[in-house]
PDB file of C-alpha atoms in Angstrom:
ATOM      1  CA  THR A 717      -1.232-142.868  91.097  1.00  0.00           C
ATOM      2  CA  ARG A 718       0.177-144.915  93.983  1.00  0.00           C
ATOM      3  CA  LEU A 719      -1.902-144.547  97.154  1.00  0.00           C
ATOM      4  CA  THR A 720      -1.447-145.581 100.760  1.00  0.00           C
ATOM      5  CA  ILE A 721      -4.877-145.410 102.386  1.00  0.00           C
ATOM      6  CA  PRO A 722      -6.177-145.868 105.914  1.00  0.00           C
ATOM      7  CA  PRO A 723      -8.235-149.074 105.686  1.00  0.00           C
ATOM      8  CA  HIS A 724     -10.673-148.481 108.538  1.00  0.00           C
ATOM      9  CA  LEU A 725     -13.045-146.395 106.418  1.00  0.00           C
ATOM     10  CA  SER A 726     -13.291-149.226 103.900  1.00  0.00           C
ATOM     11  CA  THR A 727     -14.368-151.552 106.705  1.00  0.00           C
ATOM     12  CA  LEU A 728     -16.864-149.000 107.986  1.00  0.00           C
ATOM     13  CA  ALA A 729     -18.233-148.595 104.454  1.00  0.00           C
ATOM     14  CA  VAL A 730     -18.972-152.338 104.330  1.00  0.00           C
ATOM     15  CA  GLU A 731     -20.656-152.251 107.742  1.00  0.00           C
ATOM     16  CA  LEU A 732     -22.903-149.352 106.746  1.00  0.00           C
ATOM     17  CA  PHE A 733     -23.701-150.961 103.382  1.00  0.00           C
ATOM     18  CA  ASP A 734     -24.691-154.188 105.164  1.00  0.00           C
ATOM     19  CA  GLN A 735     -27.043-152.102 107.325  1.00  0.00           C
ATOM     20  CA  GLY A 736     -28.813-150.903 104.188  1.00  0.00           C
ATOM     21  CA  GLN A 737     -27.233-147.454 103.946  1.00  0.00           C
ATOM     22  CA  LYS A 738     -26.011-145.898 100.686  1.00  0.00           C
ATOM     23  CA  VAL A 739     -22.427-144.691 101.057  1.00  0.00           C
ATOM     24  CA  ALA A 740     -19.682-143.211  98.903  1.00  0.00           C
ATOM     25  CA  LEU A 741     -15.912-143.126  99.363  1.00  0.00           C
ATOM     26  CA  ALA A 742     -13.876-140.042  98.493  1.00  0.00           C
ATOM     27  CA  THR A 743     -10.114-140.615  98.103  1.00  0.00           C
ATOM     28  CA  VAL A 744      -7.352-138.048  97.564  1.00  0.00           C
ATOM     29  CA  LEU A 745      -5.605-138.978  94.302  1.00  0.00           C
ATOM     30  CA  GLU A 746      -3.151-136.094  93.983  1.00  0.00           C
ATOM     31  CA  THR A 747      -2.074-132.946  95.795  1.00  0.00           C
ATOM     32  CA  TRP A 748      -0.024-129.935  94.742  1.00  0.00           C
ATOM     33  CA  GLY A 749       1.417-127.176  96.872  1.00  0.00           C
ATOM     34  CA  SER A 750       0.149-126.839 100.424  1.00  0.00           C
ATOM     35  CA  SER A 751      -2.492-129.463 101.158  1.00  0.00           C
ATOM     36  CA  PRO A 752      -3.527-130.422 104.718  1.00  0.00           C
ATOM     37  CA  CYS A 753      -4.237-134.104 103.954  1.00  0.00           C
ATOM     38  CA  PRO A 754      -1.897-136.479 102.103  1.00  0.00           C
ATOM     39  CA  VAL A 755      -2.563-138.592  99.041  1.00  0.00           C
ATOM     40  CA  GLY A 756      -4.673-141.569 100.125  1.00  0.00           C
ATOM     41  CA  ALA A 757      -6.695-139.673 102.728  1.00  0.00           C
ATOM     42  CA  GLN A 758     -10.343-140.704 102.636  1.00  0.00           C
ATOM     43  CA  LEU A 759     -13.811-139.415 103.438  1.00  0.00           C
ATOM     44  CA  LEU A 760     -16.816-141.714 103.806  1.00  0.00           C
ATOM     45  CA  VAL A 761     -20.131-140.016 103.018  1.00  0.00           C
ATOM     46  CA  CYS A 762     -23.580-141.390 103.854  1.00  0.00           C
ATOM     47  CA  LYS A 763     -26.899-140.599 102.148  1.00  0.00           C
ATOM     48  CA  ASP A 764     -28.057-138.761 105.292  1.00  0.00           C
ATOM     49  CA  LYS A 765     -25.054-136.364 104.937  1.00  0.00           C
ATOM     50  CA  THR A 766     -23.120-137.794 107.874  1.00  0.00           C
ATOM     51  CA  PHE A 767     -19.457-138.359 107.052  1.00  0.00           C
ATOM     52  CA  TYR A 768     -16.290-139.850 108.531  1.00  0.00           C
ATOM     53  CA  GLY A 769     -12.634-139.091 107.882  1.00  0.00           C
ATOM     54  CA  SER A 770     -11.185-136.135 105.985  1.00  0.00           C
ATOM     55  CA  VAL A 771      -9.737-135.252 102.597  1.00  0.00           C
ATOM     56  CA  SER A 772      -8.684-131.667 103.297  1.00  0.00           C
ATOM     57  CA  GLY A 773      -8.803-130.980 107.012  1.00  0.00           C
ATOM     58  CA  GLY A 774     -12.117-129.173 106.562  1.00  0.00           C
ATOM     59  CA  CYS A 775     -11.305-126.924 103.582  1.00  0.00           C
ATOM     60  CA  VAL A 776     -13.489-128.636 100.962  1.00  0.00           C
ATOM     61  CA  GLU A 777     -15.334-131.286 102.959  1.00  0.00           C
ATOM     62  CA  GLY A 778     -18.686-129.538 102.542  1.00  0.00           C
ATOM     63  CA  ALA A 779     -18.341-129.393  98.765  1.00  0.00           C
ATOM     64  CA  VAL A 780     -17.182-133.017  98.577  1.00  0.00           C
ATOM     65  CA  VAL A 781     -20.162-134.166 100.646  1.00  0.00           C
ATOM     66  CA  LEU A 782     -22.538-132.452  98.201  1.00  0.00           C
ATOM     67  CA  GLU A 783     -20.777-134.032  95.209  1.00  0.00           C
ATOM     68  CA  ALA A 784     -20.898-137.411  96.956  1.00  0.00           C
ATOM     69  CA  LEU A 785     -24.675-137.110  97.317  1.00  0.00           C
ATOM     70  CA  ASP A 786     -24.910-136.621  93.542  1.00  0.00           C
ATOM     71  CA  VAL A 787     -22.697-139.681  93.057  1.00  0.00           C
ATOM     72  CA  LEU A 788     -24.992-141.702  95.309  1.00  0.00           C
ATOM     73  CA  SER A 789     -27.958-140.666  93.161  1.00  0.00           C
ATOM     74  CA  SER A 790     -26.327-141.354  89.792  1.00  0.00           C
ATOM     75  CA  GLY A 791     -24.106-144.335  90.665  1.00  0.00           C
ATOM     76  CA  GLU A 792     -21.351-142.720  88.569  1.00  0.00           C
ATOM     77  CA  CYS A 793     -17.841-141.996  89.795  1.00  0.00           C
ATOM     78  CA  GLN A 794     -16.580-138.423  89.780  1.00  0.00           C
ATOM     79  CA  ILE A 795     -13.072-136.938  89.849  1.00  0.00           C
ATOM     80  CA  LEU A 796     -13.050-133.523  91.535  1.00  0.00           C
ATOM     81  CA  GLU A 797     -10.371-130.844  91.586  1.00  0.00           C
ATOM     82  CA  TYR A 798     -10.136-127.913  93.990  1.00  0.00           C
ATOM     83  CA  GLU A 799      -7.612-125.122  94.157  1.00  0.00           C
ATOM     84  CA  VAL A 800      -7.456-121.597  95.496  1.00  0.00           C
ATOM     85  CA  LEU A 801      -5.952-118.331  94.337  1.00  0.00           C
ATOM     86  CA  HIS A 802      -5.111-115.531  96.748  1.00  0.00           C
ATOM     87  CA  SER A 803      -7.983-113.502  95.295  1.00  0.00           C
ATOM     88  CA  ASP A 804     -10.615-116.112  96.168  1.00  0.00           C
ATOM     89  CA  ALA A 805      -9.249-117.471  99.427  1.00  0.00           C
ATOM     90  CA  PHE A 806     -12.681-117.325 101.013  1.00  0.00           C
ATOM     91  CA  ALA A 807     -14.397-119.285  98.253  1.00  0.00           C
ATOM     92  CA  VAL A 808     -14.758-123.071  98.337  1.00  0.00           C
ATOM     93  CA  GLY A 809     -11.256-124.432  98.073  1.00  0.00           C
ATOM     94  CA  LEU A 810      -7.979-124.796  99.924  1.00  0.00           C
ATOM     95  CA  ALA A 811      -7.360-121.664 101.949  1.00  0.00           C
ATOM     96  CA  CYS A 812      -3.752-122.800 102.423  1.00  0.00           C
ATOM     97  CA  GLY A 813      -3.107-122.219  98.722  1.00  0.00           C
ATOM     98  CA  GLY A 814      -2.886-125.786  97.482  1.00  0.00           C
ATOM     99  CA  LYS A 815      -4.607-127.955  94.909  1.00  0.00           C
ATOM    100  CA  ILE A 816      -6.202-131.349  95.339  1.00  0.00           C
ATOM    101  CA  LYS A 817      -7.709-134.076  93.138  1.00  0.00           C
ATOM    102  CA  ILE A 818     -10.317-136.388  94.657  1.00  0.00           C
ATOM    103  CA  LEU A 819     -12.055-139.524  93.391  1.00  0.00           C
ATOM    104  CA  VAL A 820     -15.627-140.032  94.651  1.00  0.00           C
ATOM    105  CA  GLU A 821     -17.100-143.493  94.101  1.00  0.00           C
ATOM    106  CA  PRO A 822     -20.309-145.198  95.263  1.00  0.00           C
ATOM    107  CA  VAL A 823     -20.007-148.412  97.249  1.00  0.00           C
ATOM    108  CA  GLY A 824     -21.643-151.572  95.975  1.00  0.00           C
ATOM    109  CA  TYR A 825     -23.415-150.392  92.814  1.00  0.00           C
ATOM    110  CA  GLY A 826     -23.075-148.490  89.545  1.00  0.00           C
ATOM    111  CA  GLN A 827     -19.490-147.625  88.625  1.00  0.00           C
ATOM    112  CA  GLY A 828     -18.434-147.926  92.251  1.00  0.00           C
ATOM    113  CA  VAL A 829     -16.174-150.243  94.187  1.00  0.00           C
ATOM    114  CA  SER A 830     -17.640-153.638  95.039  1.00  0.00           C
ATOM    115  CA  VAL A 831     -18.407-154.617  98.623  1.00  0.00           C
ATOM    116  CA  ASP A 832     -16.601-157.951  98.152  1.00  0.00           C
ATOM    117  CA  LEU A 833     -13.432-156.106  97.204  1.00  0.00           C
ATOM    118  CA  LEU A 834     -13.697-153.917 100.315  1.00  0.00           C
ATOM    119  CA  ARG A 835     -14.243-157.033 102.426  1.00  0.00           C
ATOM    120  CA  GLU A 836     -10.981-158.474 101.096  1.00  0.00           C
ATOM    121  CA  LEU A 837      -9.212-155.234 101.959  1.00  0.00           C
ATOM    122  CA  GLY A 838     -10.589-155.509 105.489  1.00  0.00           C
ATOM    123  CA  ALA A 839      -9.442-159.120 105.817  1.00  0.00           C
ATOM    124  CA  ALA A 840      -5.947-158.184 104.646  1.00  0.00           C
ATOM    125  CA  HIS A 841      -5.922-155.315 107.139  1.00  0.00           C
ATOM    126  CA  LEU A 842      -6.737-157.651 110.032  1.00  0.00           C
ATOM    127  CA  ALA A 843      -4.050-160.087 108.854  1.00  0.00           C
ATOM    128  CA  ARG A 844      -1.500-157.232 108.504  1.00  0.00           C
ATOM    129  CA  LYS A 845      -0.927-158.066 104.834  1.00  0.00           C
ATOM    130  CA  GLU A 846      -0.063-155.682 102.000  1.00  0.00           C
ATOM    131  CA  ILE A 847      -2.673-155.518  99.282  1.00  0.00           C
ATOM    132  CA  GLY A 848      -3.692-153.111  96.548  1.00  0.00           C
ATOM    133  CA  ILE A 849      -6.380-152.248  94.018  1.00  0.00           C
ATOM    134  CA  HIS A 850      -5.809-151.338  90.401  1.00  0.00           C
ATOM    135  CA  VAL A 851      -8.529-148.982  89.120  1.00  0.00           C
ATOM    136  CA  ASP A 852      -9.103-148.165  85.451  1.00  0.00           C
ATOM    137  CA  LEU A 853     -10.371-144.584  85.379  1.00  0.00           C
ATOM    138  CA  ILE A 854     -12.027-145.083  81.973  1.00  0.00           C
ATOM    139  CA  SER A 855     -13.905-148.376  82.399  1.00  0.00           C
ATOM    140  CA  TRP A 856     -13.957-148.214  86.224  1.00  0.00           C
ATOM    141  CA  GLU A 857     -12.941-151.855  86.350  1.00  0.00           C
ATOM    142  CA  ARG A 858     -11.037-152.840  89.487  1.00  0.00           C
ATOM    143  CA  CYS A 859      -8.882-155.771  90.490  1.00  0.00           C
ATOM    144  CA  LEU A 860      -6.906-156.696  93.576  1.00  0.00           C
ATOM    145  CA  ILE A 861      -3.114-156.908  93.401  1.00  0.00           C
ATOM    146  CA  TRP A 862      -0.530-158.456  95.736  1.00  0.00           C
ATOM    147  CA  PRO A 863       3.190-157.693  96.121  1.00  0.00           C
ATOM    148  CA  LYS A 864       4.342-161.203  95.175  1.00  0.00           C
ATOM    149  CA  ILE A 865       2.328-161.184  91.944  1.00  0.00           C
ATOM    150  CA  ASN A 866       2.466-157.477  91.031  1.00  0.00           C
ATOM    151  CA  PRO A 867       5.571-156.191  92.847  1.00  0.00           C
ATOM    152  CA  GLU A 868       6.139-152.960  90.895  1.00  0.00           C
ATOM    153  CA  PRO A 869       3.335-150.831  92.430  1.00  0.00           C
ATOM    154  CA  PHE A 870       4.575-151.768  95.915  1.00  0.00           C
ATOM    155  CA  LEU A 871       8.207-150.766  95.390  1.00  0.00           C
ATOM    156  CA  SER A 872       8.026-147.066  96.146  1.00  0.00           C
ATOM    157  CA  ASP A 873       5.884-144.400  97.755  1.00  0.00           C
ATOM    158  CA  THR A 874       6.433-142.124  94.728  1.00  0.00           C
ATOM    159  CA  ILE A 875       3.177-140.819  93.302  1.00  0.00           C
ATOM    160  CA  SER A 876       2.975-140.751  89.514  1.00  0.00           C
ATOM    161  CA  LEU A 877       0.167-140.826  86.981  1.00  0.00           C
ATOM    162  CA  ILE A 878       0.092-143.971  84.886  1.00  0.00           C
ATOM    163  CA  GLN A 879      -2.076-143.260  81.857  1.00  0.00           C
ATOM    164  CA  ASN A 880      -5.731-143.491  82.938  1.00  0.00           C
ATOM    165  CA  SER A 881      -5.365-145.693  85.995  1.00  0.00           C
ATOM    166  CA  TYR A 882      -4.036-145.681  89.536  1.00  0.00           C
ATOM    167  CA  TYR A 883      -2.989-148.117  92.213  1.00  0.00           C
ATOM    168  CA  GLN A 884      -4.469-147.933  95.687  1.00  0.00           C
ATOM    169  CA  ILE A 885      -1.974-149.601  98.033  1.00  0.00           C
ATOM    170  CA  GLN A 886      -2.954-150.653 101.543  1.00  0.00           C
ATOM    171  CA  LYS A 887      -0.044-151.078 103.915  1.00  0.00           C
ATOM    172  CA  PRO A 888      -0.381-152.882 107.267  1.00  0.00           C
ATOM    173  CA  GLN A 889      -1.610-150.474 109.926  1.00  0.00           C
ATOM    174  CA  LEU A 890       1.027-149.182 112.312  1.00  0.00           C
ATOM    175  CA  ARG A 891       0.883-150.997 115.646  1.00  0.00           C
ATOM    176  CA  LEU A 892       1.951-150.003 119.140  1.00  0.00           C
ATOM    177  CA  ILE A 893       2.422-152.768 121.699  1.00  0.00           C
ATOM    178  CA  ILE A 894       2.388-151.470 125.272  1.00  0.00           C
ATOM    179  CA  ILE A 895       3.632-153.636 128.124  1.00  0.00           C
ATOM    180  CA  GLY A 896       1.797-152.594 131.270  1.00  0.00           C
ATOM    181  CA  ALA A 897      -1.791-151.394 131.684  1.00  0.00           C
ATOM    182  CA  VAL A 898      -0.671-148.518 133.896  1.00  0.00           C
ATOM    183  CA  HIS A 899      -1.655-144.873 134.325  1.00  0.00           C
ATOM    184  CA  ILE A 900       0.618-143.608 131.520  1.00  0.00           C
ATOM    185  CA  THR A 901      -0.921-146.198 129.204  1.00  0.00           C
ATOM    186  CA  GLN A 902      -4.348-144.642 129.709  1.00  0.00           C
ATOM    187  CA  SER A 903      -3.019-141.490 128.015  1.00  0.00           C
ATOM    188  CA  LEU A 904      -0.607-143.084 125.555  1.00  0.00           C
ATOM    189  CA  ALA A 905      -3.101-145.550 124.062  1.00  0.00           C
ATOM    190  CA  PRO A 906      -5.688-143.000 122.834  1.00  0.00           C
ATOM    191  CA  ILE A 907      -2.968-140.620 121.596  1.00  0.00           C
ATOM    192  CA  ALA A 908      -1.453-143.448 119.555  1.00  0.00           C
ATOM    193  CA  GLN A 909      -4.871-144.386 118.195  1.00  0.00           C
ATOM    194  CA  MET A 910      -5.449-140.811 117.047  1.00  0.00           C
ATOM    195  CA  ALA A 911      -2.081-141.017 115.259  1.00  0.00           C
ATOM    196  CA  GLY A 912      -3.279-144.085 113.338  1.00  0.00           C
ATOM    197  CA  TYR A 913      -1.872-146.940 115.410  1.00  0.00           C
ATOM    198  CA  HIS A 914      -3.568-150.161 116.368  1.00  0.00           C
ATOM    199  CA  VAL A 915      -2.847-150.424 120.098  1.00  0.00           C
ATOM    200  CA  THR A 916      -2.284-153.718 121.921  1.00  0.00           C
ATOM    201  CA  ILE A 917      -1.870-153.626 125.701  1.00  0.00           C
ATOM    202  CA  ILE A 918      -0.315-156.611 127.481  1.00  0.00           C
ATOM    203  CA  ASP A 919      -0.499-157.136 131.242  1.00  0.00           C
ATOM    204  CA  PRO A 920      -1.064-160.343 133.260  1.00  0.00           C
ATOM    205  CA  ARG A 921      -2.958-158.440 135.974  1.00  0.00           C
ATOM    206  CA  GLU A 922      -6.707-158.531 135.299  1.00  0.00           C
ATOM    207  CA  SER A 923      -7.319-155.682 137.736  1.00  0.00           C
ATOM    208  CA  PHE A 924      -5.067-153.493 135.542  1.00  0.00           C
ATOM    209  CA  ALA A 925      -5.916-154.795 132.055  1.00  0.00           C
ATOM    210  CA  ASN A 926      -9.673-154.523 132.075  1.00  0.00           C
ATOM    211  CA  PRO A 927     -12.132-152.919 129.626  1.00  0.00           C
ATOM    212  CA  ILE A 928     -13.359-150.411 132.192  1.00  0.00           C
ATOM    213  CA  ARG A 929      -9.915-148.793 132.318  1.00  0.00           C
ATOM    214  CA  PHE A 930      -9.252-149.346 128.597  1.00  0.00           C
ATOM    215  CA  PRO A 931     -12.635-149.403 126.817  1.00  0.00           C
ATOM    216  CA  ASN A 932     -11.386-149.018 123.230  1.00  0.00           C
ATOM    217  CA  GLN A 933      -8.105-150.926 123.128  1.00  0.00           C
ATOM    218  CA  GLU A 934      -7.072-154.509 122.474  1.00  0.00           C
ATOM    219  CA  LEU A 935      -6.172-156.107 125.818  1.00  0.00           C
ATOM    220  CA  ILE A 936      -4.167-159.300 126.304  1.00  0.00           C
ATOM    221  CA  VAL A 937      -4.196-160.560 129.900  1.00  0.00           C
ATOM    222  CA  ASP A 938      -1.048-162.678 129.885  1.00  0.00           C
ATOM    223  CA  TRP A 939       2.661-162.536 130.617  1.00  0.00           C
ATOM    224  CA  PRO A 940       4.543-160.631 127.895  1.00  0.00           C
ATOM    225  CA  GLU A 941       6.753-163.541 126.836  1.00  0.00           C
ATOM    226  CA  ASP A 942       3.674-165.685 126.184  1.00  0.00           C
ATOM    227  CA  ALA A 943       1.603-162.935 124.556  1.00  0.00           C
ATOM    228  CA  LEU A 944       4.434-161.736 122.292  1.00  0.00           C
ATOM    229  CA  SER A 945       5.121-165.278 121.075  1.00  0.00           C
ATOM    230  CA  LEU A 946       1.719-165.115 119.357  1.00  0.00           C
ATOM    231  CA  LEU A 947       2.266-161.701 117.763  1.00  0.00           C
ATOM    232  CA  GLU A 948       4.355-160.888 114.703  1.00  0.00           C
ATOM    233  CA  ILE A 949       6.433-157.833 115.585  1.00  0.00           C
ATOM    234  CA  ASP A 950       7.028-156.525 112.073  1.00  0.00           C
ATOM    235  CA  PRO A 951       8.662-153.320 110.713  1.00  0.00           C
ATOM    236  CA  GLY A 952       5.380-151.470 111.244  1.00  0.00           C
ATOM    237  CA  SER A 953       5.392-152.246 114.956  1.00  0.00           C
ATOM    238  CA  ALA A 954       6.636-150.318 117.987  1.00  0.00           C
ATOM    239  CA  LEU A 955       6.931-151.652 121.543  1.00  0.00           C
ATOM    240  CA  VAL A 956       7.055-149.700 124.790  1.00  0.00           C
ATOM    241  CA  THR A 957       7.443-151.120 128.314  1.00  0.00           C
ATOM    242  CA  LEU A 958       5.888-149.092 131.133  1.00  0.00           C
ATOM    243  CA  THR A 959       5.659-151.411 134.157  1.00  0.00           C
ATOM    244  CA  HIS A 960       8.967-150.785 136.015  1.00  0.00           C
ATOM    245  CA  ASP A 961       8.774-154.520 136.745  1.00  0.00           C
ATOM    246  CA  PRO A 962      11.718-156.500 135.283  1.00  0.00           C
ATOM    247  CA  LYS A 963       9.612-159.687 135.342  1.00  0.00           C
ATOM    248  CA  MET A 964       7.483-158.135 132.586  1.00  0.00           C
ATOM    249  CA  ASP A 965       9.761-155.564 130.982  1.00  0.00           C
ATOM    250  CA  THR A 966      12.902-157.654 130.498  1.00  0.00           C
ATOM    251  CA  PRO A 967      11.317-160.584 128.578  1.00  0.00           C
ATOM    252  CA  ALA A 968       9.375-158.107 126.438  1.00  0.00           C
ATOM    253  CA  LEU A 969      12.498-156.122 125.555  1.00  0.00           C
ATOM    254  CA  GLN A 970      14.392-159.337 124.807  1.00  0.00           C
ATOM    255  CA  ALA A 971      11.698-160.301 122.304  1.00  0.00           C
ATOM    256  CA  ALA A 972      11.539-156.800 120.849  1.00  0.00           C
ATOM    257  CA  VAL A 973      15.270-156.454 120.093  1.00  0.00           C
ATOM    258  CA  ALA A 974      15.124-159.789 118.269  1.00  0.00           C
ATOM    259  CA  SER A 975      12.301-158.474 116.075  1.00  0.00           C
ATOM    260  CA  ASP A 976      11.950-155.974 113.224  1.00  0.00           C
ATOM    261  CA  ALA A 977      10.207-153.360 115.409  1.00  0.00           C
ATOM    262  CA  PHE A 978      11.041-149.841 114.218  1.00  0.00           C
ATOM    263  CA  TYR A 979      10.940-148.430 117.761  1.00  0.00           C
ATOM    264  CA  ILE A 980      11.589-149.907 121.223  1.00  0.00           C
ATOM    265  CA  GLY A 981      11.257-147.852 124.387  1.00  0.00           C
ATOM    266  CA  ALA A 982      11.428-148.553 128.117  1.00  0.00           C
ATOM    267  CA  LEU A 983      10.211-146.371 130.985  1.00  0.00           C
ATOM    268  CA  GLY A 984      12.560-145.788 133.897  1.00  0.00           C
ATOM    269  CA  SER A 985      15.376-143.628 135.201  1.00  0.00           C
ATOM    270  CA  LYS A 986      18.931-143.762 133.853  1.00  0.00           C
ATOM    271  CA  ARG A 987      19.876-145.881 136.840  1.00  0.00           C
ATOM    272  CA  THR A 988      17.005-148.291 136.186  1.00  0.00           C
ATOM    273  CA  HIS A 989      17.930-148.468 132.517  1.00  0.00           C
ATOM    274  CA  ALA A 990      21.545-149.274 133.378  1.00  0.00           C
ATOM    275  CA  LYS A 991      20.355-152.244 135.469  1.00  0.00           C
ATOM    276  CA  ARG A 992      18.080-153.263 132.613  1.00  0.00           C
ATOM    277  CA  ILE A 993      20.981-153.234 130.153  1.00  0.00           C
ATOM    278  CA  GLU A 994      23.005-155.374 132.528  1.00  0.00           C
ATOM    279  CA  ALA A 995      20.157-157.888 132.849  1.00  0.00           C
ATOM    280  CA  LEU A 996      19.693-158.115 129.077  1.00  0.00           C
ATOM    281  CA  ALA A 997      23.421-158.577 128.539  1.00  0.00           C
ATOM    282  CA  GLY A 998      23.325-161.392 131.069  1.00  0.00           C
ATOM    283  CA  LEU A 999      20.632-163.052 128.955  1.00  0.00           C
ATOM    284  CA  GLY A1000      22.914-162.955 125.925  1.00  0.00           C
ATOM    285  CA  VAL A1001      21.397-159.951 124.157  1.00  0.00           C
ATOM    286  CA  ASP A1002      24.125-158.369 122.027  1.00  0.00           C
ATOM    287  CA  PRO A1003      25.128-154.699 122.525  1.00  0.00           C
ATOM    288  CA  GLU A1004      23.783-153.711 119.100  1.00  0.00           C
ATOM    289  CA  GLY A1005      20.355-155.030 120.022  1.00  0.00           C
ATOM    290  CA  ILE A1006      20.442-153.320 123.409  1.00  0.00           C
ATOM    291  CA  SER A1007      21.363-150.010 121.754  1.00  0.00           C
ATOM    292  CA  ARG A1008      18.021-150.065 119.918  1.00  0.00           C
ATOM    293  CA  ILE A1009      16.171-149.514 123.199  1.00  0.00           C
ATOM    294  CA  LYS A1010      15.274-145.903 123.938  1.00  0.00           C
ATOM    295  CA  GLY A1011      15.673-145.518 127.677  1.00  0.00           C
ATOM    296  CA  PRO A1012      14.545-143.508 129.488  1.00  0.00           C
ATOM    297  CA  VAL A1013      11.714-143.546 126.964  1.00  0.00           C
ATOM    298  CA  GLY A1014      10.422-140.347 125.330  1.00  0.00           C
ATOM    299  CA  LEU A1015      11.858-137.031 124.225  1.00  0.00           C
ATOM    300  CA  ASP A1016      13.338-134.922 127.014  1.00  0.00           C
ATOM    301  CA  ILE A1017      10.711-132.165 127.136  1.00  0.00           C
ATOM    302  CA  GLY A1018      10.466-131.890 130.913  1.00  0.00           C
ATOM    303  CA  SER A1019       7.408-134.135 131.227  1.00  0.00           C
ATOM    304  CA  ARG A1020       6.021-134.696 134.714  1.00  0.00           C
ATOM    305  CA  SER A1021       2.447-135.982 134.608  1.00  0.00           C
ATOM    306  CA  PRO A1022       1.421-139.312 133.030  1.00  0.00           C
ATOM    307  CA  ALA A1023      -0.217-137.451 130.140  1.00  0.00           C
ATOM    308  CA  GLU A1024       2.923-135.367 129.502  1.00  0.00           C
ATOM    309  CA  ILE A1025       5.074-138.515 129.590  1.00  0.00           C
ATOM    310  CA  ALA A1026       2.724-140.099 127.044  1.00  0.00           C
ATOM    311  CA  ILE A1027       3.141-137.056 124.779  1.00  0.00           C
ATOM    312  CA  ALA A1028       6.937-137.313 125.068  1.00  0.00           C
ATOM    313  CA  ILE A1029       6.817-141.023 124.171  1.00  0.00           C
ATOM    314  CA  MET A1030       4.575-140.423 121.179  1.00  0.00           C
ATOM    315  CA  ALA A1031       6.797-137.559 120.019  1.00  0.00           C
ATOM    316  CA  GLU A1032       9.925-139.738 120.107  1.00  0.00           C
ATOM    317  CA  LEU A1033       8.116-142.602 118.417  1.00  0.00           C
ATOM    318  CA  THR A1034       6.922-140.264 115.640  1.00  0.00           C
ATOM    319  CA  GLN A1035      10.399-138.838 115.228  1.00  0.00           C
ATOM    320  CA  LYS A1036      11.807-142.337 114.784  1.00  0.00           C
ATOM    321  CA  LEU A1037       9.094-143.220 112.254  1.00  0.00           C
ATOM    322  CA  ARG A1038       9.312-140.052 110.162  1.00  0.00           C
ATOM    323  CA  LYS A1039      12.990-139.081 110.571  1.00  0.00           C
ATOM    324  CA  PRO A1040      14.855-142.361 111.118  1.00  0.00           C
TER     325      PRO A1040
END
């Protein structure tokens, strides 16, 4: 099975293991019918019954936690399957009528995944590099794979069983770069984080870009042209300018249209955006590049407050990602 998994739980698993806790990872291998979580969704379960993440949106989490505790005791991996019929919709299972297959594995001992392997996944995540694991479901042997050496598992998102093994592919985390540590950013940043994005906020004004206003985001206190020169804006990146200040917005947009960013947006009225287009054209930005900029940014849903504008931006960004 080919999996795309959120890597943060792997990193958390290593941190908890290093603290002396026994933990297990549960990963969705396959789904059929209506299932609330996709293939690759993960749940991290601790010996004290605390857990992080989700494999079913709450439908079977309780049962998986109990199975994970058995796995932590035995050190043996388990493959679980849950489904629901209309006649037993209130039993343990998927009330939405689907079916799900889940692998539960201890971390750092027994048949489980090694901590060193999870550390390498974490390092690749920080470096925004693709990486994968091949797992033999009979011997439980695991090895890391890379696209340049083992390109086939990385070619498609199609999920298919390959004998008694599967590939667990880790893609670079989606990233949202926000120019301007302004009021809208205070709503947009946490919404984007909840949607799975790593958020980077760039603003040269220390009074704006400070940890008190943005306690859980990456802050870069610098001019956008200097900050962006140190970042790789790849196909998993989106950039939004929110300052209304051409000294910050224009250089950022110029860098963005020259990149592989999948989404570029700029806050401002139609009149402001027209002036922005004129300024970019004067800098030699070609019309095709300028046309990539969504301005005014966000879906037209009648937003008024900063929070509503942030919702409109995130909705348009999601639309571009999922329905390009």
